[in-house]
Amino acid sequence: MPPFVNGYIRFVDAVNYRVGRAVMYGIFVMVAILLWSSISKAFFLPSLWTLEAAQFAMVAYYILGGPYSIQLDANVRMDLFYGSWSVRKKAWFDVFTIFFLIFFLGVLLYGAYDSTSYAIQYGERSPSAWRPYMWPIKVVMCIGFSLMLLQAVSELLKDIARIRGEDI
Amino acid sequence: QEPKIRWRLQTYAGPALAEHVVKPAIDSFNRIAGKEMQIELYFADQLVPTGELFRAMQKGTIDAVQSDDDSMASPTEVTVFGGYFPFASRYSLDVPVLFNQYGLNEIWDEEYSKVGVKHLSAGAWDPCHFATKEPIHSLEDLKGKRVFTFPTAGRFMSQFGVVPVQLPWEDIEVAVQTGELDGIAWSGITEDYTVGWADVTNYFLTNNISGAWAGSFFANMDRYNELPDHLKELLKLTMDSSHYYRQWWYWGGEAKLRTDGTKMKLTTIPDKEWAEVEKAARVFWDEVAQESETKARVVKILKEYNEKMEKAGRPYRYT
Amino acid sequence: MSYDLIAFFMFASMMLMLMTGQRVFGAIGAVAAASALALWGTGGSDIPFSSAMKLMNWYPLLTLPMFIFMGYVLSESKIADDLYRMFHVWMGPIHGGLAIGTIGLMVLVSAMNGLSVAGMAIGATIALPELLRRGYDKRMVTGVVQAGSSLGILVPPSVVLVLYAMIARQPVGQLWLAGVVPGLIMAMMFIIYIAVRCRLQPELGPVLPKEERQVSLGEKLRLLRAGVLPVVIFASMMVPFVKGWTSLVESSAIGAMAAFVAAILKRRMNRAVFEASVRQTLAISCMFMWIILAALGFGAVFDGLGAVKAIDNLFTEQLGLNPWMILIMMQLSFLLMGTFLDDTAMLVIVAPLYVPLVAALGFDLIWYGVLYTITTQIAYMTPPFGYNLFLMRAMAPPEISLRDIYSSILPFVCVMLVALSLIMAFPQIALWLPEYVYNR
Ligand SMILES: NC(=[NH2+])NCCC[C@H](N)C(=O)O
Ligand code: NA
Ligand code: NA
């Protein structure tokens, strides 16, 4: 593969690896928020922001963590046939079907962009009592979907390399 | 056979409630319009989550919406007045009077046209009461209660220690059971019984923070403009029939269930104490009026209207 | 296009895409996005994203990472080892005793996590090698581990029941309680099956040799203490929840914390365990959430295009069946779809179509949740597509072939089908406990 392709793969994988490694500790953020929620409810006035904050944390967790989960090969496939194919045959199929994934991510990103620009333009806030602005979480979602797209392209390139019998 | 025009309308109510408040009207519309046009009805969060509802309609993902301005967070100056603006109205007839005779229609029309949405028609629903697991006898009892309510009502009631919580409508019943909520301040007693909340709460507070909810039908501007005139007319008629149905359904239901209902016990905060809340509402009105010229205009109309009602005496006001 | 055609087209293309072996969420999401762009009209492109917002609002989903984390802490830190030893010593002296003990182990592990993966990992890494070493039949024991671990989603806490609760809009607490008795009955039935089978064919599950059985009574009693830990973890989470002191999601965080603290106190929480639990939790949570995201989009498009009406119509009008027949058809369709489709996707896509129908037919939705969960468990274990099959394949020692795995589940699936019919015939098995506790 041309060097810039290898460069792309290495770069994208490295970025998504780091992002994923960072957000995986988000589980403790969620635990902390929810524990605080139970404590504040038991001993003081229940806090206004905990449930929503935990929801935001969850969204950041799974969307930003998505690319790393692809690297970890955690996303299941229906492996009735796939499971028994050779590495090359798998790569051949993936080279085509990954475009479906890319398409889905593209539509997601388009919708996210649209909704984010709306949120920024109108200063959209959540209708809760806490009333947080919605754009920050939507921006995070846009970033996550973009990273996911980059990762999918990286997977595509790796499959092409596999078909050409190169190692990556 | 395919209808010529097909609309998707999403209401903010769930199926049990929609059965009364919107479905009859949509059914008659469809029966009359036949092959020319069909409106498909979707319930709360069914196609898009309520938070995205306005955007979805503006964009045309959904063609029409039934909601209050507040719940769907429309990006207009009148949003706070939808739903339950504290003590804005005493009876459900106040709402159509305000819209038709006191100029709110014009203001709403202006505001929504700016954002590419057609404000079709406003109507009134039920008064806003608390339904809770624990009994409420005083303002003190409200402190720390996590309650599902409308955004503006929640903002207002938080000064009395109420903790407003926002959840998808369909999840409320379960959230009361799983402990996410201590109560609901979202409707009168008719709805508490109709949607099943009376089964999960035990007490009904007779004091209300508003006498009627104000909500509207809206449509995507382009979709609406594409309709031939006679369908626009039919739409108007059926929306009016929906408003009318609610007038008697709630008015009769509230009294009947308070007196004959067995699932909820009634409690009351003494008038003297509740007057504090009413006083706070006046302050709240003035705060809101400060926020913009349009809001000031609406608040002025509300004040005028309420003064007039007081002057008119019985049956408009008894004290 | 007519509604029927749309329904058919969307399902068929999803099945086709799944067969290519592309990631499940990609396959489902792509069909959703393509149908929305092609058939929705203006604004269809926003549907997939608005599903992401819907997912965010589904607050009970927060329990998912919590229960997954609990499970991984439990299996990675090997705090279940003591439990295993307890059952081993106590049950060793009888025919098939170790296999029976493994079911017991699985029941306790199930009470401490919300999925079956943890039970699977514990069973495959701790119990399986020991059982094989002692001459247990490999088909018998692989089946035991798979069947036993599937209890993880029936005995509370259960992620599958949380997901079902969200879709059916039923209270999680009651659903969880409804799973308890059926879970225990099913465990009992597994045990009876093992006992009878090993009685008839003693070579399948030999008695422990004399030397190994000589454990003093004091030692035996001391081992029972291992059983305290699951009870403590289970109670720390369930008591505040059932009492209404904490909400569901808060309780799940307490459970996650309790498992974590237990691992620290038992001095089993080292860097490697920590790393593996945190990383795996992210991986599995992502797998779930991305599938749910795609499936929610699929569901909304399917609904908005009117295809739901086609399904309703099919069941209620065209087939003209009585309620029980419809119910059985639904269960069968779940089993059928479960051979191809991911269970979460199946739940998110299909349950919204079925649940209102089940309610309209006059069946209890809590009870139906239990039926669904057992059906899912069967789907997990049956080829060609089944999570527990995948996991078993990945974790089983090399002497166990794929054929062994396939044939091992057969008798257990039969037992589960019997349990399923029992609960269908006698709904009170499931409903008694929640009715008792919540005075429904
Ligand atoms: N929808 C899924 N991806 N389910 C995976 C879970 C399956 C697994 N056997 C468990 O219950 O733990
Ligand atoms: Na469990
Ligand atoms: Na299967």
PDB file of C-alpha atoms and ligand atoms in Angstrom, chain C residues 335-341 376 378-387 389, ligand 3:
ATOM      1  CA  LEU C 335     -37.087 -18.738  18.007  1.00  0.00           C
ATOM      2  CA  LEU C 336     -36.842 -18.609  14.250  1.00  0.00           C
ATOM      3  CA  MET C 337     -35.475 -15.097  14.156  1.00  0.00           C
ATOM      4  CA  GLY C 338     -33.110 -15.991  16.954  1.00  0.00           C
ATOM      5  CA  THR C 339     -31.296 -18.317  14.635  1.00  0.00           C
ATOM      6  CA  PHE C 340     -30.224 -15.328  12.550  1.00  0.00           C
ATOM      7  CA  LEU C 341     -30.740 -12.192  14.507  1.00  0.00           C
ATOM      8  CA  THR C 376     -33.989 -15.511  24.217  1.00  0.00           C
ATOM      9  CA  ILE C 378     -32.835 -20.687  23.917  1.00  0.00           C
ATOM     10  CA  ALA C 379     -31.894 -18.471  20.999  1.00  0.00           C
ATOM     11  CA  TYR C 380     -28.548 -17.766  22.683  1.00  0.00           C
ATOM     12  CA  MET C 381     -27.668 -21.434  22.622  1.00  0.00           C
ATOM     13  CA  THR C 382     -29.024 -22.672  19.350  1.00  0.00           C
ATOM     14  CA  PRO C 383     -27.037 -22.715  16.133  1.00  0.00           C
ATOM     15  CA  PRO C 384     -26.263 -21.175  13.800  1.00  0.00           C
ATOM     16  CA  PHE C 385     -26.331 -17.841  15.596  1.00  0.00           C
ATOM     17  CA  GLY C 386     -26.069 -17.703  19.342  1.00  0.00           C
ATOM     18  CA  TYR C 387     -23.974 -15.664  21.711  1.00  0.00           C
ATOM     19  CA  LEU C 389     -22.359 -20.628  21.310  1.00  0.00           C
TER      20      LEU C 389
HETATM   21 NA    NA D   3     -29.806 -18.997  18.031  1.00  0.00          NA
END
